[in-house]
Amino acid sequence: MSIENTEEVVKSKNFIEQIIDEDLESGRFDHVVTRFPPEPNGYLHIGHAKSILLNYGLAEEYNGKFNMRFDDTNPTKEKEEFVDSILKDIEWLGADWEDRMFFASDYFDQMYEYAVKLIKKGKAFVCDLNAEEMREYRGTLTEPGKNSPYRDRSVEENLKLFEEMKEGKYADGEKVLRAKIDMASDNINMRDPIIYRVAHINHHRTGDKWCIYPMYDFAHPIEDAIEGVTHSICTLEFEDHRPLYDWVVNECEFENPPKQIEFAKLYVTDVITGKRYIKKLVEDEIVDGWDDPRLVSIAALRRRGFTPESIKKFIELVGVSKSNSSVDYAMLEYCIREDLKAKKPRIMGVLDPIKLIIDNYPEDQVEYMDVTNNVENEELGVRKAPFCKELYIDREDFMEEPPKKYFRLYPGNEVRLMNAYFVTCTDYKKDENGNVVEIHCTYDPETRSGSGFTGRKVKGTIHWVSARHAIKSEVRLFENLVDEEKGKLNEDGTLNLNPNSLVVREAYIEPSFKDFEGEDKFQFVRQGYFCKDSKDYTDEKPVFNRIVSLKSSFKLPK
């Protein structure tokens, strides 16, 4: 078959897809069910997006099913607020769980019965060791642990004690239920791990029904098995937990139990993803909540102006592997630039304004200049930008004593005002502190953009907004929340915060942004991509967040 006559595209499969293919071919499974199982104890971040899109993508690829499940086994840290935010994030990313939303707490009764089953099989016992004693008995990486003095309790005694734990007869920490496996195991996770603890605390879904709760390593495999999950895909830190996962589903005697597969976590440079750190930033009011645009929670990225398409592209570029590595944040910025550059209108905004007065322009005249909304996408059309005697330009576009190869405005120099006229700087004024506050120019009426003027050329073009028509706006510029050069953490373990992570400017924006009905993202010419802030924007006080600058330090590998 010739290359010209085939449209077949050979796509290399990642190691997880290869495992699934083998399982389907061998007959271990005849279908695929995946799941995303967050704990509702915080907001999701960019690393979770990888897991969501991977699990959902595999279910789609194999015409399988995708389960949305909350691992709500630790009521001390869980809130409905987090449940709601997680569902919103996953829906925004495009993962559809249809009617397949579950909670670990849905299975508390079944988990209790499976724990009783293990006790009856002699595979679990009630232990009275406190936390410190438990650590002493556990052993180390090089030394085996010691059996608990309560390990050989009879089945009858264990059943009675476990029932009493359930009935609330013991205080928190007084007793635990442990799996009976092997205290000499090379894998510390297999040294008689705790599978139930006493916790007299209200649960956000079950209320006060329970005062004992299953541990994650016991609950998670049971949840997967009950739901019929075929491939339990998780990150590499759970690799050492896999023997315990397999032990639980086998000892609980599930038929055709799930298979756990681990992949590399997503680490992004110079960002904060740890819930403990973010929680403190929120509580100390250093950031404006879990969705502060300087964070990389999915809610924060959404508020910052990132799109689901840009996140998906980023995850695609990162790929799936078994080796941990870090990804440069610049790659994420590259993805949003690529997504927005042909989609969004380009308008003029002056972020550090200085007034420019055209002395020979008629005082009351207003012209409307034709401006292409996006030179890369003609379908976005053309708009009219108002032009008059007094304008605003960016301060960086004027210098009193310019260096060589500075082609913008300075005394005696002529430049083009974008989509308008040639102007020549004739004078400027300063305030009492020596700051330039006003620039005076003359214009050549023969040089209007689109007129076909060819008399002479200028090397510099600068953008502007009409002072009479501009919309005063608050613009927020972001840098990394942590100091890149000094590292994320100080010697005392606190975050090394960047004092310039948020800069707020009073800017002037071309009024045409209000004419783009329903549009919330724009490119401000030469400044970057911006979006309306979803919390603080009002028509009376527009607030824009810079999503990303126009300059990129990332290059896509060939």
XYZ file of C-alpha atoms in Angstrom:
558
model
C 0.000 0.000 0.000
C 1.473 3.362 -1.009
C 1.811 6.259 1.381
C -0.536 8.304 -0.821
C -3.331 5.740 -0.574
C -3.415 5.236 3.172
C -4.682 7.457 5.958
C -3.665 5.032 8.685
C -1.766 6.695 11.511
C 0.434 4.515 13.673
C 0.187 5.673 17.276
C 2.660 4.284 19.760
C 0.974 3.066 22.915
C 2.139 3.855 26.424
C 2.973 1.072 28.856
C -0.477 1.194 30.506
C -2.238 0.716 27.176
C 0.089 -2.205 26.438
C -0.842 -3.851 29.768
C -4.552 -3.367 29.090
C -4.151 -4.845 25.606
C -2.448 -7.904 27.102
C -5.209 -8.303 29.721
C -7.912 -8.152 27.064
C -6.080 -10.549 24.756
C -5.425 -13.062 27.556
C -9.048 -12.957 28.655
C -8.303 -11.726 32.184
C -10.814 -8.963 31.456
C -13.305 -8.597 28.633
C -13.946 -4.906 29.255
C -12.292 -1.856 30.867
C -13.448 0.132 33.881
C -11.278 2.938 35.268
C -11.883 5.457 38.037
C -10.678 8.731 39.474
C -10.736 8.467 43.294
C -9.872 11.798 44.985
C -10.066 12.382 48.714
C -12.382 15.385 49.313
C -9.864 17.131 51.580
C -8.747 19.948 49.286
C -8.896 21.319 45.758
C -7.488 19.383 42.802
C -4.267 20.603 41.172
C -2.549 20.193 37.810
C -1.154 16.784 38.825
C -4.677 15.485 39.382
C -5.583 16.648 35.872
C -3.127 14.082 34.522
C -4.830 11.288 36.459
C -8.331 12.450 35.493
C -7.543 12.708 31.799
C -5.553 9.463 31.787
C -8.290 7.406 33.465
C -11.108 8.979 31.483
C -9.137 8.761 28.250
C -8.475 5.037 28.717
C -12.156 4.356 29.378
C -13.035 6.204 26.170
C -10.296 4.535 24.154
C -11.461 1.025 25.096
C -15.214 1.825 25.008
C -15.281 1.152 28.726
C -16.706 2.883 31.771
C -15.325 5.663 33.957
C -16.199 5.918 37.649
C -16.107 9.143 39.630
C -15.522 8.123 43.235
C -14.721 10.045 46.386
C -12.456 8.254 48.857
C -14.137 9.842 51.865
C -12.730 7.579 54.602
C -11.111 10.339 56.691
C -13.838 12.697 57.991
C -11.347 14.807 59.968
C -10.290 16.622 56.781
C -13.242 16.275 54.419
C -15.825 18.894 53.423
C -18.726 19.220 51.012
C -16.954 22.328 49.677
C -14.184 20.095 48.372
C -16.644 17.612 46.864
C -18.363 20.425 44.952
C -15.091 21.946 43.731
C -13.761 18.567 42.543
C -16.915 17.814 40.559
C -16.755 21.251 38.944
C -13.090 20.747 38.011
C -13.628 17.317 36.486
C -16.656 18.469 34.508
C -14.688 21.482 33.251
C -11.901 19.172 32.018
C -14.474 17.250 30.007
C -14.547 13.947 31.888
C -18.087 12.564 31.929
C -18.985 10.105 34.680
C -22.639 9.925 33.548
C -24.512 8.186 36.396
C -21.396 6.527 37.785
C -20.592 8.698 40.811
C -19.751 6.824 44.008
C -18.469 7.455 47.521
C -16.324 5.171 49.672
C -18.865 5.856 52.416
C -21.453 4.075 50.246
C -19.613 0.870 51.142
C -18.973 1.321 54.876
C -21.388 -1.484 55.775
C -19.743 -3.840 53.277
C -16.253 -2.882 54.417
C -17.213 -3.686 57.989
C -18.442 -7.117 56.887
C -15.211 -7.748 54.977
C -13.251 -6.849 58.117
C -15.346 -9.374 60.071
C -14.627 -11.917 57.333
C -10.876 -11.395 57.791
C -11.205 -11.806 61.575
C -13.097 -15.074 61.101
C -10.371 -16.298 58.728
C -7.726 -15.470 61.325
C -6.380 -12.720 59.083
C -7.128 -9.708 61.336
C -6.926 -8.907 65.033
C -7.743 -6.096 67.462
C -4.590 -4.468 68.848
C -4.221 -2.288 71.943
C -0.759 -0.862 71.208
C -0.688 2.929 71.132
C 0.903 4.848 68.262
C 4.347 5.090 69.882
C 4.401 1.396 70.777
C 3.262 0.538 67.256
C 6.280 2.378 65.836
C 8.620 0.514 68.185
C 7.200 -2.855 67.169
C 7.177 -2.027 63.457
C 10.927 -2.381 62.862
C 12.965 -0.535 60.245
C 13.921 -0.902 56.617
C 16.791 -3.167 57.675
C 15.324 -4.827 60.775
C 12.123 -6.916 60.981
C 9.266 -5.904 63.216
C 7.966 -7.737 66.278
C 4.582 -9.351 66.682
C 2.082 -7.436 68.776
C 1.386 -9.089 72.156
C -2.306 -9.004 71.100
C -1.731 -10.759 67.767
C -2.824 -14.190 69.010
C -6.189 -13.195 70.401
C -8.882 -15.725 69.550
C -11.307 -15.159 66.708
C -14.133 -14.898 69.245
C -12.348 -12.244 71.307
C -11.453 -10.236 68.185
C -15.042 -10.338 66.936
C -16.316 -9.158 70.313
C -13.748 -6.323 70.576
C -14.317 -5.181 67.004
C -18.072 -5.081 67.612
C -17.426 -3.000 70.750
C -15.230 -0.649 68.731
C -18.153 -0.184 66.352
C -20.531 0.438 69.260
C -18.365 3.291 70.554
C -17.068 1.675 73.739
C -13.475 2.795 73.165
C -11.796 6.168 72.861
C -9.962 7.372 69.786
C -6.640 5.547 69.518
C -7.491 3.049 72.259
C -7.837 0.111 69.877
C -7.281 -0.592 66.174
C -7.993 -3.508 63.869
C -4.868 -4.788 62.108
C -4.379 -7.200 59.245
C -2.374 -10.267 60.251
C 0.248 -10.680 57.535
C 4.007 -10.771 58.281
C 5.978 -8.594 60.709
C 9.223 -9.780 59.099
C 8.237 -8.727 55.576
C 10.763 -6.707 53.598
C 7.837 -4.442 52.657
C 6.925 -2.407 55.748
C 3.396 -1.920 54.381
C 2.832 -5.657 54.911
C 3.822 -5.629 58.603
C 0.352 -6.102 60.053
C -1.019 -2.750 58.841
C -3.928 -0.990 60.563
C -7.153 -1.451 58.610
C -9.655 0.195 61.024
C -9.292 2.909 63.662
C -11.621 4.474 66.207
C -12.609 8.064 65.371
C -15.560 9.694 67.111
C -16.210 12.334 64.488
C -19.125 13.389 62.323
C -18.851 12.315 58.683
C -20.032 14.725 55.977
C -22.324 12.036 54.478
C -22.986 9.375 57.134
C -23.216 11.736 60.112
C -22.682 9.957 63.443
C -23.563 6.459 62.228
C -19.941 5.323 62.485
C -17.222 5.849 65.073
C -14.795 3.489 63.329
C -13.428 4.190 59.878
C -11.442 2.027 57.432
C -7.895 2.991 56.496
C -7.249 3.983 52.885
C -5.132 0.916 52.044
C -7.964 -1.362 53.162
C -10.865 0.642 51.779
C -9.477 1.515 48.357
C -9.072 -2.005 46.906
C -12.507 -2.982 48.230
C -14.075 0.056 46.570
C -12.406 -0.832 43.267
C -13.521 -4.448 43.507
C -17.135 -3.652 44.427
C -17.414 -1.223 41.508
C -15.938 -3.710 39.041
C -12.890 -1.570 38.271
C -10.535 -3.550 36.046
C -7.438 -1.345 36.148
C -6.690 0.665 39.269
C -4.290 3.271 37.931
C -2.371 5.284 40.515
C 0.916 7.130 40.968
C 4.277 5.597 41.793
C 4.188 6.216 45.539
C 1.600 3.423 45.722
C 3.906 0.862 44.109
C 5.028 -0.437 47.521
C 1.371 -0.635 48.550
C 0.445 -2.932 45.670
C 1.175 -6.179 47.606
C -1.250 -4.994 50.299
C -3.823 -4.037 47.634
C -3.574 -7.543 46.177
C -3.680 -9.128 49.649
C -6.921 -7.340 50.527
C -8.825 -8.255 47.354
C -7.573 -11.849 47.492
C -8.289 -12.422 51.204
C -11.712 -10.824 50.813
C -12.200 -13.394 48.027
C -13.259 -11.113 45.180
C -13.606 -12.890 41.863
C -11.456 -11.480 39.061
C -10.088 -8.637 41.224
C -8.734 -5.346 39.811
C -5.132 -4.883 38.714
C -3.169 -1.958 40.162
C -0.840 -0.141 37.744
C 1.436 2.738 38.781
C 2.630 5.651 36.647
C 4.869 8.655 37.269
C 3.425 11.625 39.098
C 3.383 15.014 37.409
C 5.909 17.397 38.953
C 5.917 20.980 37.647
C 8.831 23.276 38.443
C 8.451 26.374 40.608
C 4.845 25.782 41.684
C 3.177 24.697 44.923
C 0.927 21.626 44.903
C 1.168 20.392 48.507
C -2.214 20.730 50.234
C -0.530 21.478 53.565
C 1.294 24.493 52.111
C -1.722 25.755 50.159
C -3.993 25.393 53.188
C -1.623 27.564 55.230
C -1.388 30.163 52.448
C -5.181 30.308 52.370
C -5.570 30.458 56.151
C -2.884 33.177 56.463
C -4.626 35.113 53.656
C -1.423 35.262 51.633
C -3.471 34.079 48.667
C -7.083 34.771 47.729
C -8.427 31.299 48.420
C -7.767 27.932 46.800
C -8.499 29.471 43.388
C -5.937 32.281 43.627
C -4.529 32.609 40.068
C -0.953 32.202 41.350
C -1.702 28.619 42.380
C -1.963 25.618 40.077
C -5.122 24.124 41.499
C -7.476 23.415 38.608
C -9.843 26.060 40.002
C -6.957 28.565 40.059
C -5.908 27.732 36.495
C -9.513 28.176 35.378
C -9.711 31.571 37.108
C -6.311 32.523 35.662
C -7.757 31.921 32.189
C -6.368 28.531 31.176
C -8.643 26.410 28.989
C -9.451 22.686 29.182
C -7.880 22.323 25.736
C -4.584 23.801 26.945
C -4.498 21.484 29.973
C -5.216 18.457 27.759
C -2.430 19.484 25.360
C -0.041 19.879 28.286
C -0.863 16.422 29.648
C -0.455 14.971 26.159
C 3.014 16.521 25.827
C 4.031 15.285 29.285
C 3.084 11.726 28.377
C 2.812 8.624 30.576
C 5.877 6.880 31.971
C 7.206 4.879 34.921
C 9.987 7.356 35.758
C 9.476 10.459 37.881
C 10.685 13.704 36.346
C 9.933 17.423 36.474
C 8.230 19.426 33.761
C 9.006 23.101 33.205
C 6.066 25.411 33.925
C 6.966 27.107 30.628
C 5.505 24.076 28.826
C 2.107 24.778 30.384
C 2.391 28.421 29.294
C 3.288 27.274 25.773
C 0.112 25.203 25.626
C -2.198 28.067 26.561
C -0.514 30.401 24.057
C -0.946 27.826 21.317
C -4.603 27.360 22.212
C -5.488 31.061 22.332
C -3.423 32.616 19.563
C -5.881 31.974 16.720
C -9.065 31.956 18.815
C -9.121 35.240 20.686
C -9.490 38.872 19.577
C -6.514 41.175 19.931
C -7.280 44.554 21.443
C -5.140 47.435 22.679
C -4.477 47.925 26.373
C -2.030 50.308 28.040
C -0.771 48.883 31.323
C 1.598 51.707 32.369
C -0.085 54.734 30.824
C 1.423 58.051 29.883
C -0.565 60.684 27.989
C 0.290 61.515 24.387
C -1.149 64.747 22.939
C -1.212 65.341 19.165
C -0.947 69.136 19.045
C -2.028 69.588 15.427
C -4.979 67.177 15.572
C -8.447 68.853 15.641
C -9.660 69.287 19.217
C -13.121 67.753 18.868
C -12.493 65.296 16.061
C -12.951 61.543 16.554
C -12.036 59.014 13.888
C -12.661 55.285 13.930
C -9.789 53.195 12.708
C -10.263 49.785 11.101
C -8.459 47.166 13.175
C -8.242 43.450 12.396
C -9.348 41.444 15.418
C -6.846 38.642 14.840
C -4.386 38.626 11.941
C -4.163 34.810 12.162
C -7.919 34.311 11.958
C -9.824 36.439 9.466
C -13.123 34.957 10.657
C -12.919 37.102 13.796
C -13.479 40.155 11.601
C -12.623 43.846 11.924
C -13.576 46.407 14.567
C -13.562 50.209 14.823
C -11.142 51.752 17.338
C -11.784 55.398 18.341
C -8.908 57.853 17.769
C -8.669 61.452 18.969
C -6.288 64.237 20.003
C -5.338 62.775 23.398
C -4.189 59.183 23.706
C -2.493 56.896 26.190
C 0.619 54.933 25.300
C 2.784 52.645 27.417
C 5.559 54.361 29.337
C 8.147 51.940 27.955
C 7.375 53.220 24.425
C 9.012 56.598 25.142
C 12.564 57.466 26.192
C 14.214 60.833 26.670
C 17.680 59.540 25.755
C 17.286 56.269 23.902
C 20.041 53.707 23.320
C 20.999 52.588 19.838
C 18.400 50.493 17.991
C 15.540 51.930 20.059
C 12.911 52.531 17.400
C 10.009 53.736 19.483
C 9.162 57.298 20.503
C 11.814 59.836 21.566
C 12.364 63.561 20.891
C 12.535 64.142 17.141
C 11.682 60.565 16.172
C 8.736 59.508 14.030
C 6.767 56.293 14.637
C 3.487 54.802 13.494
C 0.585 54.660 15.888
C -0.769 51.183 15.176
C -3.584 51.227 12.567
C -3.535 55.057 12.642
C -0.997 57.785 11.704
C 2.689 58.633 11.769
C 3.510 60.939 14.685
C 6.708 62.814 15.554
C 7.687 63.659 19.133
C 8.141 67.416 19.564
C 8.194 67.887 23.353
C 7.457 66.296 26.725
C 6.672 67.442 30.269
C 7.787 66.185 33.693
C 6.321 66.416 37.177
C 8.118 67.704 40.284
C 9.735 64.283 40.767
C 11.265 64.224 37.325
C 8.826 61.686 35.852
C 7.606 62.222 32.302
C 3.837 62.789 32.488
C 2.976 64.122 29.041
C 4.339 63.704 25.528
C 3.591 66.120 22.699
C 3.598 65.127 19.047
C 2.460 66.223 15.625
C 0.832 63.905 13.119
C 0.920 63.664 9.337
C -2.692 63.355 8.080
C -1.446 61.822 4.800
C -0.157 58.713 6.600
C -3.425 57.180 7.800
C -3.226 53.408 7.875
C -4.796 51.856 4.787
C -4.458 55.025 2.748
C -1.688 53.590 0.581
C 0.852 56.196 1.728
C 4.380 55.268 0.518
C 6.243 58.544 0.968
C 8.556 57.284 3.724
C 8.924 54.468 6.214
C 9.323 54.339 9.962
C 10.931 51.571 11.981
C 8.737 51.717 15.069
C 5.044 50.971 15.637
C 3.398 51.466 19.039
C -0.087 50.759 20.325
C -2.386 53.290 21.981
C -5.881 53.898 23.322
C -8.062 56.963 23.066
C -7.956 58.881 26.363
C -11.536 60.007 25.802
C -12.907 56.501 25.235
C -10.593 54.171 27.166
C -12.019 52.029 29.972
C -10.095 52.326 33.212
C -9.420 48.780 34.449
C -7.518 46.906 37.109
C -4.951 44.560 35.623
C -3.260 41.846 37.670
C 0.148 40.577 36.595
C 1.432 37.332 38.066
C 4.801 35.735 38.638
C 5.599 32.461 40.370
C 4.426 32.417 43.979
C 7.766 31.031 45.161
C 11.192 32.512 44.447
C 12.664 30.504 41.574
C 16.313 31.371 42.168
C 16.422 30.745 45.923
C 14.292 27.586 45.830
C 10.823 26.760 47.131
C 11.665 26.346 50.810
C 13.616 28.318 53.388
C 15.906 26.532 55.847
C 13.109 26.409 58.426
C 10.795 24.627 55.989
C 8.578 27.634 55.263
C 7.827 28.697 51.718
C 10.243 31.150 50.133
C 7.616 33.508 48.726
C 8.220 35.849 45.810
C 7.231 39.408 46.898
C 6.451 40.273 43.250
C 4.122 37.331 42.626
C 1.218 39.783 42.227
C 1.483 43.266 40.715
C -1.700 45.313 40.342
C -1.826 48.053 37.705
C -4.362 50.710 36.808
C -4.614 50.365 33.043
C -6.588 51.801 30.150
C -8.246 49.354 27.783
C -9.700 49.921 24.344
C -13.523 50.036 24.805
C -14.194 47.495 22.047
C -13.737 44.571 24.470
C -17.286 45.236 25.628
C -18.559 44.638 22.088
C -17.344 41.029 21.992
C -20.460 39.412 23.398
C -19.736 36.573 25.797
C -15.977 36.795 25.284
C -13.885 36.669 28.455
C -10.358 36.254 27.035
C -8.336 38.642 24.892
C -4.846 39.280 23.702
C -3.719 42.743 24.736
C -1.381 43.747 21.919
C 2.276 43.293 22.935
C 1.259 42.598 26.558
C 0.012 39.019 26.633
C -3.237 37.119 27.009
C -5.745 38.311 29.603
C -9.091 37.198 30.975
C -11.851 38.769 32.996
C -11.451 37.761 36.645
C -14.328 35.408 37.456
C -14.613 36.668 41.054
C -13.986 40.390 40.931
C -14.872 41.593 37.418
C -17.862 43.903 37.102
C -18.984 46.178 34.265
C -18.440 49.121 36.619
C -14.949 47.968 37.595
C -13.338 45.682 35.018
C -10.614 43.422 36.449
C -8.323 41.416 34.155
C -5.830 38.678 34.967
C -2.831 38.144 32.753
C -2.982 34.500 31.740
C 0.443 34.466 30.158
C 2.879 36.864 28.502
C 3.595 36.687 24.772
C 7.237 35.703 25.228
C 8.051 32.028 25.671
C 11.157 30.302 26.991
C 9.819 26.893 25.935
C 10.462 25.256 22.587
C 8.573 22.181 21.490
C 11.024 19.293 20.947
C 11.397 18.266 17.310
